[in-house]
mmCIF file of C-alpha atoms in Angstrom:
data_model
loop_
_atom_site.group_PDB
_atom_site.id
_atom_site.type_symbol
_atom_site.label_atom_id
_atom_site.label_comp_id
_atom_site.label_asym_id
_atom_site.label_seq_id
_atom_site.Cartn_x
_atom_site.Cartn_y
_atom_site.Cartn_z
ATOM 1 C CA LEU Y 1 -16.965 59.950 60.957
ATOM 2 C CA ALA Y 2 -18.867 57.146 59.256
ATOM 3 C CA LYS Y 3 -18.097 53.550 60.149
ATOM 4 C CA THR Y 4 -18.872 50.652 57.831
ATOM 5 C CA THR Y 5 -20.018 47.112 58.575
ATOM 6 C CA GLN Y 6 -19.882 44.202 56.131
ATOM 7 C CA PRO Y 7 -20.198 40.411 56.343
ATOM 8 C CA ILE Y 8 -16.842 38.866 57.099
ATOM 9 C CA SER Y 9 -16.988 36.256 54.365
ATOM 10 C CA MET Y 10 -19.104 34.923 51.530
ATOM 11 C CA ASP Y 11 -18.883 31.897 49.299
ATOM 12 C CA SER Y 12 -20.184 31.626 45.773
ATOM 13 C CA TYR Y 13 -19.819 29.532 42.637
ATOM 14 C CA GLU Y 14 -18.617 30.471 39.217
ATOM 15 C CA GLY Y 15 -21.270 32.094 37.082
ATOM 16 C CA GLN Y 16 -23.459 33.229 39.981
ATOM 17 C CA GLU Y 17 -24.332 36.784 40.886
ATOM 18 C CA VAL Y 18 -22.900 37.974 44.188
ATOM 19 C CA ASN Y 19 -24.344 40.781 46.287
ATOM 20 C CA ILE Y 20 -22.341 42.231 49.163
ATOM 21 C CA THR Y 21 -24.057 44.696 51.451
ATOM 22 C CA CYS Y 22 -22.367 47.328 53.566
ATOM 23 C CA SER Y 23 -24.048 49.345 56.329
ATOM 24 C CA HIS Y 24 -22.934 52.909 56.975
ATOM 25 C CA ASN Y 25 -25.549 54.348 59.302
ATOM 26 C CA ASN Y 26 -23.638 57.525 60.063
ATOM 27 C CA ILE Y 27 -22.873 58.505 56.493
ATOM 28 C CA ALA Y 28 -22.527 62.265 56.050
ATOM 29 C CA THR Y 29 -24.360 64.275 53.437
ATOM 30 C CA ASN Y 30 -21.193 64.860 51.439
ATOM 31 C CA ASP Y 31 -19.864 61.291 51.642
ATOM 32 C CA TYR Y 32 -19.617 59.125 48.561
ATOM 33 C CA ILE Y 33 -19.683 55.328 48.738
ATOM 34 C CA THR Y 34 -16.748 53.602 47.106
ATOM 35 C CA TRP Y 35 -15.992 49.912 46.765
ATOM 36 C CA TYR Y 36 -12.554 48.393 46.432
ATOM 37 C CA GLN Y 37 -11.158 44.955 45.673
ATOM 38 C CA GLN Y 38 -7.940 43.675 47.191
ATOM 39 C CA PHE Y 39 -5.918 40.617 46.256
ATOM 40 C CA PRO Y 40 -3.223 39.233 48.576
ATOM 41 C CA SER Y 41 -0.037 41.292 48.641
ATOM 42 C CA GLN Y 42 -1.562 44.017 46.474
ATOM 43 C CA GLY Y 43 -3.038 47.423 47.070
ATOM 44 C CA PRO Y 44 -6.814 47.879 46.917
ATOM 45 C CA ARG Y 45 -8.234 48.568 43.497
ATOM 46 C CA PHE Y 46 -11.184 50.849 42.787
ATOM 47 C CA ILE Y 47 -14.306 49.036 41.574
ATOM 48 C CA ILE Y 48 -17.169 51.503 41.636
ATOM 49 C CA GLN Y 49 -18.399 54.658 43.332
ATOM 50 C CA GLY Y 50 -21.810 56.197 43.840
ATOM 51 C CA TYR Y 51 -23.730 58.779 45.806
ATOM 52 C CA LYS Y 52 -27.330 57.607 45.494
ATOM 53 C CA THR Y 53 -29.640 55.274 43.528
ATOM 54 C CA LYS Y 54 -27.852 52.973 41.118
ATOM 55 C CA VAL Y 55 -24.526 53.086 39.360
ATOM 56 C CA THR Y 56 -23.295 50.542 36.845
ATOM 57 C CA ASN Y 57 -19.988 50.079 35.100
ATOM 58 C CA GLU Y 58 -18.392 47.283 33.113
ATOM 59 C CA VAL Y 59 -17.583 45.164 36.154
ATOM 60 C CA ALA Y 60 -20.214 45.852 38.819
ATOM 61 C CA SER Y 61 -23.354 47.629 39.913
ATOM 62 C CA LEU Y 62 -23.876 49.616 43.068
ATOM 63 C CA PHE Y 63 -27.279 50.027 44.650
ATOM 64 C CA ILE Y 64 -27.858 52.756 47.210
ATOM 65 C CA PRO Y 65 -31.264 53.213 48.863
ATOM 66 C CA ALA Y 66 -32.759 56.634 49.439
ATOM 67 C CA ASP Y 67 -31.589 56.902 53.046
ATOM 68 C CA ARG Y 68 -28.010 56.016 51.982
ATOM 69 C CA LYS Y 69 -27.457 54.063 55.198
ATOM 70 C CA SER Y 70 -26.385 51.007 53.267
ATOM 71 C CA SER Y 71 -25.151 50.019 49.845
ATOM 72 C CA THR Y 72 -24.960 46.791 47.887
ATOM 73 C CA LEU Y 73 -22.216 45.832 45.499
ATOM 74 C CA SER Y 74 -23.431 43.449 42.828
ATOM 75 C CA LEU Y 75 -20.964 41.332 40.854
ATOM 76 C CA PRO Y 76 -22.625 39.580 37.917
ATOM 77 C CA ARG Y 77 -21.460 36.097 36.921
ATOM 78 C CA VAL Y 78 -18.411 35.825 39.160
ATOM 79 C CA SER Y 79 -15.359 33.819 38.166
ATOM 80 C CA LEU Y 80 -12.560 32.243 40.184
ATOM 81 C CA SER Y 81 -10.458 35.359 39.675
ATOM 82 C CA ASP Y 82 -13.004 37.394 41.635
ATOM 83 C CA THR Y 83 -11.868 35.670 44.828
ATOM 84 C CA ALA Y 84 -10.623 38.611 46.879
ATOM 85 C CA VAL Y 85 -11.473 40.880 49.778
ATOM 86 C CA TYR Y 86 -14.034 43.589 49.042
ATOM 87 C CA TYR Y 87 -14.218 46.803 51.022
ATOM 88 C CA CYS Y 88 -16.724 49.602 51.093
ATOM 89 C CA LEU Y 89 -15.371 53.014 51.975
ATOM 90 C CA VAL Y 90 -17.325 56.051 52.997
ATOM 91 C CA ASP Y 91 -14.743 58.283 54.573
ATOM 92 C CA PRO Y 92 -11.073 57.879 53.598
ATOM 93 C CA ARG Y 93 -10.071 59.227 56.992
ATOM 94 C CA ARG Y 94 -12.065 56.574 58.784
ATOM 95 C CA GLY Y 95 -10.148 53.829 57.056
ATOM 96 C CA PHE Y 96 -11.451 50.532 55.815
ATOM 97 C CA GLY Y 97 -13.328 47.981 57.837
ATOM 98 C CA ALA Y 98 -12.325 44.334 57.781
ATOM 99 C CA GLY Y 99 -13.987 43.864 54.401
ATOM 100 C CA THR Y 100 -15.756 40.831 52.970
ATOM 101 C CA ARG Y 101 -13.671 37.883 51.906
ATOM 102 C CA LEU Y 102 -15.344 36.452 48.823
ATOM 103 C CA THR Y 103 -14.414 32.938 47.783
ATOM 104 C CA VAL Y 104 -15.587 31.772 44.381
ATOM 105 C CA LYS Y 105 -15.623 28.018 43.918
ATOM 106 C CA PRO Y 106 -15.614 26.042 40.664
ATOM 107 C CA ASN Q 10 0.337 57.458 33.059
ATOM 108 C CA ALA Q 11 2.263 55.788 35.869
ATOM 109 C CA GLY Q 12 0.305 54.695 38.894
ATOM 110 C CA VAL Q 13 1.137 55.320 42.516
ATOM 111 C CA MET Q 14 4.695 54.202 43.166
ATOM 112 C CA GLN Q 15 5.832 53.015 46.551
ATOM 113 C CA ASN Q 16 9.319 52.024 47.584
ATOM 114 C CA PRO Q 17 10.820 50.036 48.938
ATOM 115 C CA ARG Q 18 8.411 47.162 48.413
ATOM 116 C CA HIS Q 19 10.042 45.243 51.229
ATOM 117 C CA LEU Q 20 12.072 46.621 54.097
ATOM 118 C CA VAL Q 21 13.694 44.771 56.976
ATOM 119 C CA ARG Q 22 14.818 46.666 60.036
ATOM 120 C CA ARG Q 23 16.091 45.730 63.456
ATOM 121 C CA ARG Q 24 14.448 47.103 66.550
ATOM 122 C CA GLY Q 25 15.556 50.659 67.197
ATOM 123 C CA GLN Q 26 16.372 51.489 63.579
ATOM 124 C CA GLU Q 27 14.537 53.942 61.386
ATOM 125 C CA ALA Q 28 12.267 53.085 58.486
ATOM 126 C CA ARG Q 29 11.521 55.472 55.627
ATOM 127 C CA LEU Q 30 8.777 54.649 53.182
ATOM 128 C CA ARG Q 31 8.291 56.687 50.041
ATOM 129 C CA CYS Q 32 5.258 57.304 47.917
ATOM 130 C CA SER Q 33 5.043 59.066 44.572
ATOM 131 C CA PRO Q 34 1.418 59.873 43.751
ATOM 132 C CA MET Q 35 -0.098 59.686 40.320
ATOM 133 C CA LYS Q 36 0.682 62.609 38.064
ATOM 134 C CA GLY Q 37 -1.583 65.523 38.822
ATOM 135 C CA HIS Q 38 -2.650 64.180 42.210
ATOM 136 C CA SER Q 39 -2.069 66.476 45.150
ATOM 137 C CA HIS Q 40 -3.649 64.431 47.952
ATOM 138 C CA VAL Q 41 -1.903 61.528 49.646
ATOM 139 C CA TYR Q 42 -3.174 59.108 52.272
ATOM 140 C CA TRP Q 43 -1.167 56.575 54.234
ATOM 141 C CA TYR Q 44 -2.729 53.406 55.635
ATOM 142 C CA ARG Q 45 -1.415 50.512 57.647
ATOM 143 C CA GLN Q 46 -2.593 46.937 57.232
ATOM 144 C CA LEU Q 47 -1.928 43.983 59.470
ATOM 145 C CA PRO Q 48 -2.491 40.439 58.137
ATOM 146 C CA GLU Q 49 -6.175 39.548 57.780
ATOM 147 C CA GLU Q 50 -7.254 43.052 58.757
ATOM 148 C CA GLY Q 51 -8.547 46.122 56.977
ATOM 149 C CA LEU Q 52 -6.542 49.223 56.175
ATOM 150 C CA LYS Q 53 -6.279 51.641 59.065
ATOM 151 C CA PHE Q 54 -6.027 55.325 58.252
ATOM 152 C CA MET Q 55 -2.860 57.002 59.433
ATOM 153 C CA VAL Q 56 -2.447 60.418 57.821
ATOM 154 C CA TYR Q 57 -3.813 62.617 55.039
ATOM 155 C CA LEU Q 58 -1.566 65.136 53.359
ATOM 156 C CA GLN Q 59 -1.672 67.692 50.627
ATOM 157 C CA LYS Q 60 1.421 69.296 49.174
ATOM 158 C CA GLU Q 61 3.364 70.861 52.063
ATOM 159 C CA ASN Q 62 0.457 70.396 54.471
ATOM 160 C CA ILE Q 63 -0.654 67.744 56.909
ATOM 161 C CA ILE Q 64 -4.435 67.864 56.799
ATOM 162 C CA ASP Q 65 -5.272 65.059 59.216
ATOM 163 C CA GLU Q 66 -2.856 62.954 61.236
ATOM 164 C CA SER Q 67 -5.399 61.617 63.700
ATOM 165 C CA GLY Q 68 -4.622 58.002 62.843
ATOM 166 C CA MET Q 69 -0.899 58.257 63.319
ATOM 167 C CA PRO Q 70 0.771 57.477 66.642
ATOM 168 C CA LYS Q 71 2.029 60.639 68.281
ATOM 169 C CA GLU Q 72 5.472 59.247 68.907
ATOM 170 C CA ARG Q 73 8.005 57.829 66.479
ATOM 171 C CA PHE Q 74 5.817 58.343 63.393
ATOM 172 C CA SER Q 75 5.919 61.326 61.071
ATOM 173 C CA ALA Q 76 4.871 62.082 57.531
ATOM 174 C CA GLU Q 77 5.568 64.754 54.990
ATOM 175 C CA PHE Q 78 4.637 65.640 51.432
ATOM 176 C CA PRO Q 79 7.059 68.283 50.231
ATOM 177 C CA LYS Q 80 6.515 70.627 47.336
ATOM 178 C CA GLU Q 81 8.953 68.564 45.291
ATOM 179 C CA GLY Q 82 9.477 64.855 45.621
ATOM 180 C CA PRO Q 83 7.576 61.950 47.105
ATOM 181 C CA SER Q 84 5.609 61.728 50.302
ATOM 182 C CA ILE Q 85 7.569 60.071 53.076
ATOM 183 C CA LEU Q 86 6.338 58.099 56.065
ATOM 184 C CA ARG Q 87 9.041 57.897 58.674
ATOM 185 C CA ILE Q 88 9.093 55.522 61.614
ATOM 186 C CA GLN Q 89 11.807 56.081 64.158
ATOM 187 C CA GLN Q 90 13.076 53.480 66.629
ATOM 188 C CA VAL Q 91 10.992 50.722 65.109
ATOM 189 C CA VAL Q 92 9.517 47.979 67.285
ATOM 190 C CA ARG Q 93 8.206 44.564 66.306
ATOM 191 C CA GLY Q 94 4.643 45.849 66.449
ATOM 192 C CA ASP Q 95 5.403 48.177 63.540
ATOM 193 C CA SER Q 96 5.697 45.183 61.220
ATOM 194 C CA ALA Q 97 2.905 45.617 58.691
ATOM 195 C CA ALA Q 98 2.101 46.575 55.128
ATOM 196 C CA TYR Q 99 1.962 50.318 54.605
ATOM 197 C CA PHE Q 100 -0.118 51.537 51.703
ATOM 198 C CA CYS Q 101 -0.148 54.918 50.119
ATOM 199 C CA ALA Q 102 -3.049 56.220 48.061
ATOM 200 C CA SER Q 103 -3.437 59.376 46.049
ATOM 201 C CA SER Q 104 -6.441 61.242 44.773
ATOM 202 C CA PRO Q 105 -6.895 64.156 42.424
ATOM 203 C CA PRO Q 106 -7.566 67.647 43.700
ATOM 204 C CA THR Q 107 -11.207 68.509 44.102
ATOM 205 C CA ILE Q 108 -13.023 71.695 44.906
ATOM 206 C CA ARG Q 109 -15.284 69.845 47.299
ATOM 207 C CA ARG Q 110 -14.733 67.332 50.026
ATOM 208 C CA ASP Q 111 -12.620 64.439 48.835
ATOM 209 C CA THR Q 112 -14.870 61.853 47.205
ATOM 210 C CA GLY Q 113 -12.894 58.842 48.323
ATOM 211 C CA GLU Q 114 -11.784 57.645 44.898
ATOM 212 C CA LEU Q 115 -8.324 56.557 45.813
ATOM 213 C CA PHE Q 116 -5.548 55.091 43.732
ATOM 214 C CA PHE Q 117 -3.321 52.781 45.703
ATOM 215 C CA GLY Q 118 0.275 51.746 45.412
ATOM 216 C CA GLU Q 119 1.355 48.156 45.900
ATOM 217 C CA GLY Q 120 2.475 48.801 49.448
ATOM 218 C CA SER Q 121 5.668 48.624 51.434
ATOM 219 C CA ARG Q 122 6.048 45.641 53.697
ATOM 220 C CA LEU Q 123 8.031 46.398 56.806
ATOM 221 C CA THR Q 124 9.462 43.582 58.875
ATOM 222 C CA VAL Q 125 11.066 44.420 62.191
ATOM 223 C CA LEU Q 126 13.398 41.766 63.560
#
């Protein structure tokens, strides 16, 4: 089952673009890559999902290289309210790694 | 369309008591996952159920823990004879049925926070 690795924390400033990369070297052919956001005392919330290449929605973009061994979540022009923990998930039965704690500063 | 509903949101038990956590998935969803989260840690997979079937319980301790998802009613995570180490947030997530391997798009409840005194 695929395991994911992400940076533990990142700092940014309002208005900047933030890129968070996740490695998943053992991703299976059928696995999708899904990113979630979690605020304190809340359940994770779906941000974006992809299988390969690039996916974009109204809040984020997801870049997946051809070998699919990593993925990068891109958050354009972050605001203070984007301060949260971000998780990438490859296999729901593997669970979530420790995630990346993003702190956005004024 | 109501989201995933978990109750109770907070539960306090004394050591040795039983804890029952309930999860009602989103309408039309037939897959339920349970996760446990300790402070400052990620969510650890416990069990994956479909209606009336346990598909994967590899993340659930063999003793004291059980889960079910009956044909009617919510999914229930049951912890017998609780110990202090069971104190955590327990999250339930549901996903829609799919003809292929589950894609991992999960919809989470707000969690049940268990405190064992």
